[in-house]
CSV table of C-alpha atoms and ligand atoms in Angstrom, one decimal:
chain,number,residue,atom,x,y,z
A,874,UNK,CA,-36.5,-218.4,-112.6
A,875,UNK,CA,-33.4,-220.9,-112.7
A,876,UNK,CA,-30.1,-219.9,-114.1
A,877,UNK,CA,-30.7,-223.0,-116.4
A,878,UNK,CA,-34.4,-221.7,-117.3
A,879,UNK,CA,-32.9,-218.1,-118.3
A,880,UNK,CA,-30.5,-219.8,-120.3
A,881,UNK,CA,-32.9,-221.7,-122.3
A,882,UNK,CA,-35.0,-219.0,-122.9
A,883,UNK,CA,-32.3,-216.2,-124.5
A,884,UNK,CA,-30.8,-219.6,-126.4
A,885,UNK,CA,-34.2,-220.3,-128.2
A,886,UNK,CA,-33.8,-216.6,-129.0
A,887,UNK,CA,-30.2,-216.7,-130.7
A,888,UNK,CA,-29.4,-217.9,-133.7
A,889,UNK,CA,-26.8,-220.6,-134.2
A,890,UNK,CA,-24.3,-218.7,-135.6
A,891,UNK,CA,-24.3,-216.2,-132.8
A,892,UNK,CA,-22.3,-217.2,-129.7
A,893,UNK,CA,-23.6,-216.5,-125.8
A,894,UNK,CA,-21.2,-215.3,-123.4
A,895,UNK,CA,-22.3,-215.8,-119.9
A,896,UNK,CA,-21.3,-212.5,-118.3
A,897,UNK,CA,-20.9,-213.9,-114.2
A,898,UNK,CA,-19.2,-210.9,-113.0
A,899,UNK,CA,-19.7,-210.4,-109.1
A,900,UNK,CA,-21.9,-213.6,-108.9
A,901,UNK,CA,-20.6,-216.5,-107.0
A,902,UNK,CA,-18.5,-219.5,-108.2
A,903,UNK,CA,-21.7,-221.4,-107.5
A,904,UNK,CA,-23.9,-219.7,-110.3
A,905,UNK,CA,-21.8,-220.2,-112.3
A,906,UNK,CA,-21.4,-223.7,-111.5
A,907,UNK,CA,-25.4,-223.6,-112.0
A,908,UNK,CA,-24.5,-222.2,-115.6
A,909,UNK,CA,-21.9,-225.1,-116.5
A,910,UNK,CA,-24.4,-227.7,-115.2
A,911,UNK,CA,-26.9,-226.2,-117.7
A,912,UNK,CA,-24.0,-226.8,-121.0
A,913,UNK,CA,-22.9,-223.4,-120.8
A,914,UNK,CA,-18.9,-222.8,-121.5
A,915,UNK,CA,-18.1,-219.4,-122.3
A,916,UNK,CA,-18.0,-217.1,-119.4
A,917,UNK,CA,-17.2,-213.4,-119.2
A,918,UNK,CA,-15.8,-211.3,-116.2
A,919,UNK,CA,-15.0,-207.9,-116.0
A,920,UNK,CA,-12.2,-208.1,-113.4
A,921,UNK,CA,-8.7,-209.8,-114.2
A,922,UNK,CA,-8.6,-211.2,-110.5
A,923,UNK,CA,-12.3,-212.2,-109.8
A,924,UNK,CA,-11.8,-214.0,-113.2
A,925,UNK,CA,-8.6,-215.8,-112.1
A,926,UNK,CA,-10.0,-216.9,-108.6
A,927,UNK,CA,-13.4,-218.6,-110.2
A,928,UNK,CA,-10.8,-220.1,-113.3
A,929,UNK,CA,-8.8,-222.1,-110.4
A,930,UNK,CA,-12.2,-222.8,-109.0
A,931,UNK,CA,-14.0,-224.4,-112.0
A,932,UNK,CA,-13.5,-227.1,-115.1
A,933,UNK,CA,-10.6,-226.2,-117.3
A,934,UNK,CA,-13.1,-226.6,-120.2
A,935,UNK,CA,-14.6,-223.5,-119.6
A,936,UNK,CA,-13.8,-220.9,-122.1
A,937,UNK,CA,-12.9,-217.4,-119.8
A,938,UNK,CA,-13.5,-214.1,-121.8
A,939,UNK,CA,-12.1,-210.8,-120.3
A,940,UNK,CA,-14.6,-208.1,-121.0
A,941,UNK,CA,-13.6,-205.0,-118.8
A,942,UNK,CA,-11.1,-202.3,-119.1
A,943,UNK,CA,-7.9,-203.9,-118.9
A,944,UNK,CA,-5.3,-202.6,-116.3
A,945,UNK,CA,-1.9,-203.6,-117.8
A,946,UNK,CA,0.1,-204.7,-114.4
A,947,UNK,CA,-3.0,-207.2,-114.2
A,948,UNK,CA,-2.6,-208.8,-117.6
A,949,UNK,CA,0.0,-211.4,-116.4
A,950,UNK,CA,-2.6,-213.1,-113.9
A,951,UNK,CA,-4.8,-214.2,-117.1
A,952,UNK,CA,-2.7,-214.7,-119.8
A,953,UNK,CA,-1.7,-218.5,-119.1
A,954,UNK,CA,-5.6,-219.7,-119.7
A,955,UNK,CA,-7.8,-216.2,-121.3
A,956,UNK,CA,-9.1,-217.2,-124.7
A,957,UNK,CA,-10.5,-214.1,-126.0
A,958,UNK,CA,-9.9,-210.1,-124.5
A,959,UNK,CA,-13.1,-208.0,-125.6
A,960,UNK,CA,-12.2,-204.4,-124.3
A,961,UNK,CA,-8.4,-203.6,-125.8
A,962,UNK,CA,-8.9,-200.1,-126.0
A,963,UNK,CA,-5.0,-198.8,-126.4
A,964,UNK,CA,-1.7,-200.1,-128.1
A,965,UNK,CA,-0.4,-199.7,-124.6
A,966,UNK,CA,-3.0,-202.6,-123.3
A,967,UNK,CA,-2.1,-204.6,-126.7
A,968,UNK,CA,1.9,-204.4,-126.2
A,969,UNK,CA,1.3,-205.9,-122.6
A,970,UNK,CA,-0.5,-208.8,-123.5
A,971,UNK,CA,1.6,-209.4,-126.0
A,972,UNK,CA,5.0,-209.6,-123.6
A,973,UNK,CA,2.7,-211.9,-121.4
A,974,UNK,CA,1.3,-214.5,-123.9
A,975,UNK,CA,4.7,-214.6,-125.3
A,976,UNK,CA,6.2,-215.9,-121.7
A,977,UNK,CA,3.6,-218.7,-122.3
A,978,UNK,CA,4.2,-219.6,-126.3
A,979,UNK,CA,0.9,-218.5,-126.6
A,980,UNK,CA,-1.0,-216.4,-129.1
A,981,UNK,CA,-4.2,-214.6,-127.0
A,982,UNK,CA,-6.7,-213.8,-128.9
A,983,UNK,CA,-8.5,-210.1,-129.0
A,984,UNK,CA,-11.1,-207.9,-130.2
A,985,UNK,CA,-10.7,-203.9,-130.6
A,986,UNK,CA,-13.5,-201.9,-128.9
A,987,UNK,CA,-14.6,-199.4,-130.7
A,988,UNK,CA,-16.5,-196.0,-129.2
A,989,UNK,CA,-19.8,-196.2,-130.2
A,990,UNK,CA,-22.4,-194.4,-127.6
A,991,UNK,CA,-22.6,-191.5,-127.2
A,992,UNK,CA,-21.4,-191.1,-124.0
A,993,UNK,CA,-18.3,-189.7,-123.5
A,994,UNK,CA,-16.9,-192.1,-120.2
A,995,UNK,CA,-17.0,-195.7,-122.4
A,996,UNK,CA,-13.4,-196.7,-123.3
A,997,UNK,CA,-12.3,-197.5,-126.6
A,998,UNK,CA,-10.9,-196.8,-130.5
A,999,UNK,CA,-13.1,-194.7,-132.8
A,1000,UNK,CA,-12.9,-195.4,-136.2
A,1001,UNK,CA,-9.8,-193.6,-137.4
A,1002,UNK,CA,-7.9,-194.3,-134.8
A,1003,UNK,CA,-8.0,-198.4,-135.8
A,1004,UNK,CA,-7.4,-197.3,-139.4
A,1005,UNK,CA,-4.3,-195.8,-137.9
A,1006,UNK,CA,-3.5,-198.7,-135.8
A,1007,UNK,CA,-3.7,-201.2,-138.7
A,1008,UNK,CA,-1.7,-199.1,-141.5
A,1009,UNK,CA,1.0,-198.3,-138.6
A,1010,UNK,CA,3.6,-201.0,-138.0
A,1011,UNK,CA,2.5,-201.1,-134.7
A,1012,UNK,CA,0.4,-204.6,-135.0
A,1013,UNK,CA,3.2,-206.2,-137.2
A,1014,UNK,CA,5.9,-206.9,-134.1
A,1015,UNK,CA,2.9,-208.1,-132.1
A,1016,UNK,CA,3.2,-211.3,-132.6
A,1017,UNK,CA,1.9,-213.0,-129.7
A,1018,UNK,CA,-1.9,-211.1,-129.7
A,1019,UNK,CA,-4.3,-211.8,-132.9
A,1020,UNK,CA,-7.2,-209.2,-133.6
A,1021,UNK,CA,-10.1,-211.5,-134.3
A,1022,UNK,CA,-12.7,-209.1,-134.4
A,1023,UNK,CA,-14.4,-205.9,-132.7
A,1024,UNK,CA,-16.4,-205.5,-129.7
A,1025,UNK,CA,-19.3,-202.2,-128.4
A,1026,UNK,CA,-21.7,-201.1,-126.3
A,1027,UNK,CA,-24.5,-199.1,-127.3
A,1028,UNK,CA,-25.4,-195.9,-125.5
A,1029,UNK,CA,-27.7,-196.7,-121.9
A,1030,UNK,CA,-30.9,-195.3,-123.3
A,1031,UNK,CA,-34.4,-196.4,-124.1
A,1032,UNK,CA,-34.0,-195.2,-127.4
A,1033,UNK,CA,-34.0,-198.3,-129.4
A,1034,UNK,CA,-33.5,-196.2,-132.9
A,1035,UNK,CA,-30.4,-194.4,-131.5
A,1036,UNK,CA,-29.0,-198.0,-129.9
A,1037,UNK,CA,-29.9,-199.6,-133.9
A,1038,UNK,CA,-28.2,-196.4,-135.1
A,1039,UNK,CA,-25.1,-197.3,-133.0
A,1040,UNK,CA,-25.0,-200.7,-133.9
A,1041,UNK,CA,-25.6,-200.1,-137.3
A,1042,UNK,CA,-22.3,-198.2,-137.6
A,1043,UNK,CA,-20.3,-200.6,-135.8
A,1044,UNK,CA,-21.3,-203.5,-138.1
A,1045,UNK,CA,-20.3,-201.3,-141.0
A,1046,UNK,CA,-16.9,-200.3,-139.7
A,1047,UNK,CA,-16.9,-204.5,-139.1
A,1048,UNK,CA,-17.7,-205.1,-142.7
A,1049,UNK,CA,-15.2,-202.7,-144.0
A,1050,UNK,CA,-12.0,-203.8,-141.9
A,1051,UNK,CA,-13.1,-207.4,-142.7
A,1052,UNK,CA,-11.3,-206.7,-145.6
A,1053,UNK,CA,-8.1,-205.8,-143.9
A,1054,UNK,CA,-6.0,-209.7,-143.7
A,1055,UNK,CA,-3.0,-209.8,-141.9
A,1056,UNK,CA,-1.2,-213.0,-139.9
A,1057,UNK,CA,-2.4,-211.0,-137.1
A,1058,UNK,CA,-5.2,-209.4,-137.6
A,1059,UNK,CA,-7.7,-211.1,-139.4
A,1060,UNK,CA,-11.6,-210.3,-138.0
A,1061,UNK,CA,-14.5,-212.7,-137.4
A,1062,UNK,CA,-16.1,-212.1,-134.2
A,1063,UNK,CA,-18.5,-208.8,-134.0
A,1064,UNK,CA,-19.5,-208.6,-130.1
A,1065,UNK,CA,-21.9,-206.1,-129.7
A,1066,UNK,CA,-25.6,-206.8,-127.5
A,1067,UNK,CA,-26.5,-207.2,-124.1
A,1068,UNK,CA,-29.1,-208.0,-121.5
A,1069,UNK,CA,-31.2,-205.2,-122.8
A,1070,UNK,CA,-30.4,-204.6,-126.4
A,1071,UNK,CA,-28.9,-208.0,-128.0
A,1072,UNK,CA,-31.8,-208.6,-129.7
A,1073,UNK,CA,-31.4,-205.7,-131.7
A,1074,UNK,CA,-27.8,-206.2,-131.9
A,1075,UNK,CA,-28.3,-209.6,-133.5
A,1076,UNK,CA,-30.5,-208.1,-136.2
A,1077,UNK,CA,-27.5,-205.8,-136.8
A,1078,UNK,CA,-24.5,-208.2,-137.0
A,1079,UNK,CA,-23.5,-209.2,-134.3
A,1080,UNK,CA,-21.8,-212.8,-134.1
A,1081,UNK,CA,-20.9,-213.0,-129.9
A,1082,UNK,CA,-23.1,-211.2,-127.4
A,1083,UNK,CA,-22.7,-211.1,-123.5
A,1084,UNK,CA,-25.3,-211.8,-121.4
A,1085,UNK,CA,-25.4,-210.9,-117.7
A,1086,UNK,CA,-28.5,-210.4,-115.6
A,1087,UNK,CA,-30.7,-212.1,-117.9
A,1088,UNK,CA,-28.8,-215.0,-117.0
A,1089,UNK,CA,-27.9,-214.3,-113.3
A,1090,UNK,CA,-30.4,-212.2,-112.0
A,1091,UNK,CA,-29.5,-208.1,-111.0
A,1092,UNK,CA,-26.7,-207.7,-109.4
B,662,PLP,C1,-21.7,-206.3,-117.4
B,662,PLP,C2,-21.4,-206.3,-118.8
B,662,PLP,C3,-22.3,-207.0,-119.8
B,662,PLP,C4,-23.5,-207.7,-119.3
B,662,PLP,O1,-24.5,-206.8,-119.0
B,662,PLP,P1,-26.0,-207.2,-118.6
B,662,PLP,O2,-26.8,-206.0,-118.8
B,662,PLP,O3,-26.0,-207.7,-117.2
B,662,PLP,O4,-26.4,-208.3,-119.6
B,662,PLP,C5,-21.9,-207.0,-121.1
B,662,PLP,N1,-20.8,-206.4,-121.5
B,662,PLP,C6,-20.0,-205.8,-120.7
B,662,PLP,C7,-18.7,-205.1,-121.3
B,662,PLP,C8,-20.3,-205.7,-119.3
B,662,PLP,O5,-19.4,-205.0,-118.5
């Protein structure tokens, strides 16, 4: 099947209100180019550089989302052109891109991830830990980042009660910050669903989900 096909298909699938990421990690410039051609702006990339390269590459409409772990002396290479960071995972991550957007008058939009699976090696904040990070002063001199929403990933199983389970308590963890407002941190997007699981994310919640090999193929 064509990239444009596998597009069509997972978009009769979404809803409107739930935005497709194009997740073209380790795939050429030219399948992406493939994507664009099909209407598709929003692409994701794991890898601050590989994202960089295929952002000099392509049209500067494209909306580039960072969805890997962050390494902090890499932050400076996106933060002239990112428009939305999925994995913050430490106030350490959030401080640098704050010092970088700042260099560009800009204000990068982020989302928290939160520690979902089970699984002991995916990155992120669990619930108390964002409590503590938005009743510390530690967002308020951040001026430069906005928290715009939260971001998971289910456990890898075939368990599809345990991944509804997961997503469940992400979407209420959502619901209950959403009430949190503050000039920087004021949530909207919930990212949460994937190749394998988004449809069961979208019955959850979720608002933004990222979409790889369906798209693409294996990698
Ligand atoms: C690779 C990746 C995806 C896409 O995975 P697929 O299974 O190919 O759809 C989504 N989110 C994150 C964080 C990823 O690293």
């Amino acid at each position: 099947m064509s990239i444009e096909k596998n597009l069509q298909n997972i978009k009769q699938q979404v809803p409107p209100h739930v935005q497709l990421v194009a997740v073209s990690k380790t795939k050429p410039v030219e399948a992406l180019r493939e994507a664009y051609q099909a209407g598709q702006r929003i692409f994701g990339e794991n890898k601050i550089q590989e994202m960089t390269q295929k952002w000099e590459q392509l049209p500067k409409d494209i909306e580039w989302h960072m969805i890997g772990h962050i390494q902090t002396n890499k932050v400076k290479y996106m933060a002239p052109y990112v428009s939305l960071v999925h994995g913050i995972d430490s106030v350490k991550v959030l401080q640098e891109i704050n010092k970088q957007a700042k260099k560009y008058q800009r204000i990068i939009n982020c989302l928290l991830q939160i520690h979902i699976a089970e699984e002991e090696t995916k990155f992120g904040f669990d619930a108390e830990e964002v409590e503590q990070l938005i009743t510390s002063n530690s967002l308020t001199d951040l001026e430069h980042v906005k928290i715009v929403g939260l971001m998971g990933m289910a456990t890898f199983t075939e368990d599809k009660e345990q991944i509804k389970q997961e997503f469940t308590q992400l979407k209420k963890l959502f619901d209950h910050l959403s009430n949190t407002k503050k000039p920087n941190f004021d949530l909207q997007i919930l990212s949460m669903g994937m190749s394998n699981d988004y449809e069961i994310a979208i019955a959850c919640g979720s608002t933004m989900i990222r979409i790889g090999s369906s798209i693409f193929g294996a990698r």
